[in-house]
Short mmCIF file of C-alpha atoms in Angstrom, two decimals:
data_model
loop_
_atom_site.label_atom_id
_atom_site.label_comp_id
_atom_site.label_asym_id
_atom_site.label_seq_id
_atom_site.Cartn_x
_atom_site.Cartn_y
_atom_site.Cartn_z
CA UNK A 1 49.69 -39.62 29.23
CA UNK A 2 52.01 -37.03 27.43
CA UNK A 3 53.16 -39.34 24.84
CA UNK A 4 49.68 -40.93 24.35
CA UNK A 5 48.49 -37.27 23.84
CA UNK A 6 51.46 -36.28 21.16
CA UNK A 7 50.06 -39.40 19.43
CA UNK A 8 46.07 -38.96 19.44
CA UNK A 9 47.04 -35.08 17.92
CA UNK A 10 49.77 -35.89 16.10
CA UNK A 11 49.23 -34.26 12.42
CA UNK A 12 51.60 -33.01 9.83
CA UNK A 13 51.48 -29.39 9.32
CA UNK A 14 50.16 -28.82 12.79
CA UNK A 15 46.35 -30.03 14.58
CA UNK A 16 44.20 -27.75 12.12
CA UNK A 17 46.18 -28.51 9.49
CA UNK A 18 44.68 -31.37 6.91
CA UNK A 19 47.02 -34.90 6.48
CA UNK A 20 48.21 -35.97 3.37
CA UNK A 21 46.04 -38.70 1.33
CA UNK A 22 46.29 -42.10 3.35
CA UNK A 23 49.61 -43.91 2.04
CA UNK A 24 50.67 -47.18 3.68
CA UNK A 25 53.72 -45.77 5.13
CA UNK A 26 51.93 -42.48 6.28
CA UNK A 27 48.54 -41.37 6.91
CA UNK A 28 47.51 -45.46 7.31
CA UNK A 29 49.99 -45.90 10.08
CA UNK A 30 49.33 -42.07 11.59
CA UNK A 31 45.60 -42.97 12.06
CA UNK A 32 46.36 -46.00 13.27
CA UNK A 33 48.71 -44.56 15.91
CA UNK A 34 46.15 -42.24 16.82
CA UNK A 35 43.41 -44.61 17.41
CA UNK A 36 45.19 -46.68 19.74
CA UNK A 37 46.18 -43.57 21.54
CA UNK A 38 42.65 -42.33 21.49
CA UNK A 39 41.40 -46.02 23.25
CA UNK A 40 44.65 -45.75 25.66
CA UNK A 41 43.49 -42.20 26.42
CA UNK A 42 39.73 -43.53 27.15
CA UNK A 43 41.03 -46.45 29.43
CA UNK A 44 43.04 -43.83 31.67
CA UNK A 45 40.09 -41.50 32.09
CA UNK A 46 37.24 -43.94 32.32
CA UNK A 47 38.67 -46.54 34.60
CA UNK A 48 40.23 -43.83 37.18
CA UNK A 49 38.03 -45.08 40.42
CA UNK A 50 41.05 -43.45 42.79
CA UNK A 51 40.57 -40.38 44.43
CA UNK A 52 45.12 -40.14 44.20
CA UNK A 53 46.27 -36.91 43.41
CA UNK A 54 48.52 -38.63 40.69
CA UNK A 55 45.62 -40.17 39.46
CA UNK A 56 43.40 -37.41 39.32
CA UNK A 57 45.74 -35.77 37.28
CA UNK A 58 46.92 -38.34 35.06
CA UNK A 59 43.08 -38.49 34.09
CA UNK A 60 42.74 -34.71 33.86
CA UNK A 61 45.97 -34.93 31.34
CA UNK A 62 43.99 -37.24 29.28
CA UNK A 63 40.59 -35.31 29.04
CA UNK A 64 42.91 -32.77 27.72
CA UNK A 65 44.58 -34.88 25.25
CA UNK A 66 41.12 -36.39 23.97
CA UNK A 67 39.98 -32.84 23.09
CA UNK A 68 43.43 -32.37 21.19
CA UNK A 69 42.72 -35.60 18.89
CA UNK A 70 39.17 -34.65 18.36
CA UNK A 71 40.59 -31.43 16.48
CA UNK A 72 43.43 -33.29 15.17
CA UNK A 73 40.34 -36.31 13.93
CA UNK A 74 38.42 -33.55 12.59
CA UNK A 75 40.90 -31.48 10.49
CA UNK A 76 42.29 -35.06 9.27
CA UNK A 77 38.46 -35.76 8.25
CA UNK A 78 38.48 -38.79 10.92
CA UNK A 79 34.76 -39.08 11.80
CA UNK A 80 34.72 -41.93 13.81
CA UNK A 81 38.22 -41.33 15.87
CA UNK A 82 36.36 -37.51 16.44
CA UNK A 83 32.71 -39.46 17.49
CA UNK A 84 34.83 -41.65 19.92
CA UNK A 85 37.15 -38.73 21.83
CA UNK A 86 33.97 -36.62 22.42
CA UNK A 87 31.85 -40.05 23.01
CA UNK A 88 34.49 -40.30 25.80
CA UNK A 89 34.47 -37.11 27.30
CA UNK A 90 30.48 -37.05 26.74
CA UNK A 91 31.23 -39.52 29.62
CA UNK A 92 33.32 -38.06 31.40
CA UNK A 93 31.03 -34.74 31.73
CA UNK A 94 29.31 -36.51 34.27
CA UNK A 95 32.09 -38.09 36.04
CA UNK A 96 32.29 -38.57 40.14
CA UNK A 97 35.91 -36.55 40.23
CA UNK A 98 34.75 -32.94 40.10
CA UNK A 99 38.43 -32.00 38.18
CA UNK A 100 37.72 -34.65 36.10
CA UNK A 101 34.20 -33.34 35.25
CA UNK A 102 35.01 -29.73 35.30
CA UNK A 103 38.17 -30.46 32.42
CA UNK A 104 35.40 -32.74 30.18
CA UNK A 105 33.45 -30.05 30.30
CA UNK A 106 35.80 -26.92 29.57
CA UNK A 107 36.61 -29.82 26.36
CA UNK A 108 33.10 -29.69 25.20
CA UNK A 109 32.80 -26.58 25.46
CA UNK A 110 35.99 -25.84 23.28
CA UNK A 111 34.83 -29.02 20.63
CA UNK A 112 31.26 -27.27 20.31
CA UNK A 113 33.05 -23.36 19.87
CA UNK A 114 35.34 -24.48 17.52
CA UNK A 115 33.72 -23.42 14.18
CA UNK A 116 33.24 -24.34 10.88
CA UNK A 117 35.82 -26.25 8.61
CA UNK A 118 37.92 -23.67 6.76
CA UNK A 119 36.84 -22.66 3.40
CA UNK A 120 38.39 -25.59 0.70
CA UNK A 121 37.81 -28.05 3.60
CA UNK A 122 37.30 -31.30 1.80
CA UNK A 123 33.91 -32.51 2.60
CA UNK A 124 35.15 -35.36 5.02
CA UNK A 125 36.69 -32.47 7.08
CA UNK A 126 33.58 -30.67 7.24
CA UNK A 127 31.11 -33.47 8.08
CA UNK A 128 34.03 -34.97 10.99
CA UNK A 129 33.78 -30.90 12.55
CA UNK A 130 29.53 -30.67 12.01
CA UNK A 131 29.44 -34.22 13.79
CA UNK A 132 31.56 -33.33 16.48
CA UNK A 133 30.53 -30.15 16.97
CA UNK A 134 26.73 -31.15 17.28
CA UNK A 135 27.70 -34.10 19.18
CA UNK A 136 29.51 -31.37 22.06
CA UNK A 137 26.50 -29.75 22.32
CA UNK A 138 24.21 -32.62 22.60
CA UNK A 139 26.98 -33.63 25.69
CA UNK A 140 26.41 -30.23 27.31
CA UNK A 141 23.10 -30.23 28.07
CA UNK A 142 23.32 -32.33 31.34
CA UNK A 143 25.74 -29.95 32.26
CA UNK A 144 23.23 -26.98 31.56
CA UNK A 145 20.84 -28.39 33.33
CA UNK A 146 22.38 -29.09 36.39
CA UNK A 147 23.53 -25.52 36.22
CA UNK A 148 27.14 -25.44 35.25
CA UNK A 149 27.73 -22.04 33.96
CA UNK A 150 30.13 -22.56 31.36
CA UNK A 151 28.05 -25.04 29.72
CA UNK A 152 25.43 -22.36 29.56
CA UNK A 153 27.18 -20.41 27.80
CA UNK A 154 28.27 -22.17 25.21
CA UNK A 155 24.89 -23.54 24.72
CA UNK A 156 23.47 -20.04 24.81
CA UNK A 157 25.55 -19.06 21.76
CA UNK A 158 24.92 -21.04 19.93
CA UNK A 159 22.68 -20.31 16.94
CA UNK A 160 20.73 -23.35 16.54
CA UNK A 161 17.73 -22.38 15.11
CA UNK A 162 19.67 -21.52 11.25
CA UNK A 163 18.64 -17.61 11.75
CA UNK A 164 22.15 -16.43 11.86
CA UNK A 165 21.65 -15.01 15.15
CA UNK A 166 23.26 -16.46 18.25
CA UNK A 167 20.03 -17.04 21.09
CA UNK A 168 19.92 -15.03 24.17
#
């Protein structure tokens, strides 16, 4: 799970940090690296139907690593790889392992608090962090509604009604 993790985030310059143009040496093969690691990431944690302690925490390794390649999708402008890690851990929100669930959750949570792209952002950077953003939220409402307090909160801060003002 550790090396499929450095893969999914993988990005020159560090996770926030923008790739370099696609090149077919570089950024081709880097994405392409990534997305494999992102669907070897999303068979661990959606086919885990042991209650193993190894298990467990192999798939609580890769709800962590999904979260660190949807940052490392967004700042690279990687819309779809972004939709699919919080896609997966949308899932995974809702799981039957309550470590599992509680780590999709604290992911969410950290996708939907993450902010806006940096000023200069190209525009592909910007939609990929709106999009997953948006889409964290949307995941967190189960979670809300069946109580879970951190999802609360994030969803309680958030301003979603465009006033500027974070709801209460």
């Amino acid at each position: 799970v550790r090396a499929l993790a450095a893969a999914a985030s993988a990005a020159s310059g560090g996770v926030l940090q923008p790739m370099p143009p696609s090149s077919p040496r570089g950024g081709r093969a880097r994405e392409a690296v990534r997305a494999f690691a992102v669907e070897a990431l999303a068979h661990v944690v959606l086919d885990g139907d042991s209650a193993s302690s190894s298990v467990v925490s192999a798939r609580v390794g890769a709800v962590e690593a999904l979260c660190k390649a949807s940052a490392s999708a967004t700042a690279s402008g990687g819309f779809d790889m972004a939709q699919r890690a919080v896609g997966i851990l949308a899932k995974c929100s809702s799981d039957w392992q309550v470590e599992v669930r509680t780590a999709a959750i604290a992911a969410l949570a950290e996708v939907a608090t993450r902010g806006a792209a940096p000023d200069g952002a190209p525009q592909e950077v910007a939609a990929a962090m709106a999009a997953a953003h948006w889409a964290a939220i949307a995941a967190l409402v189960p979670a809300a509604r069946t109580g879970n307090a951190q999802a609360l909160a994030v969803l309680t801060s958030q301003d979603v009604g465009g006033s500027g003002a974070a709801a209460s």
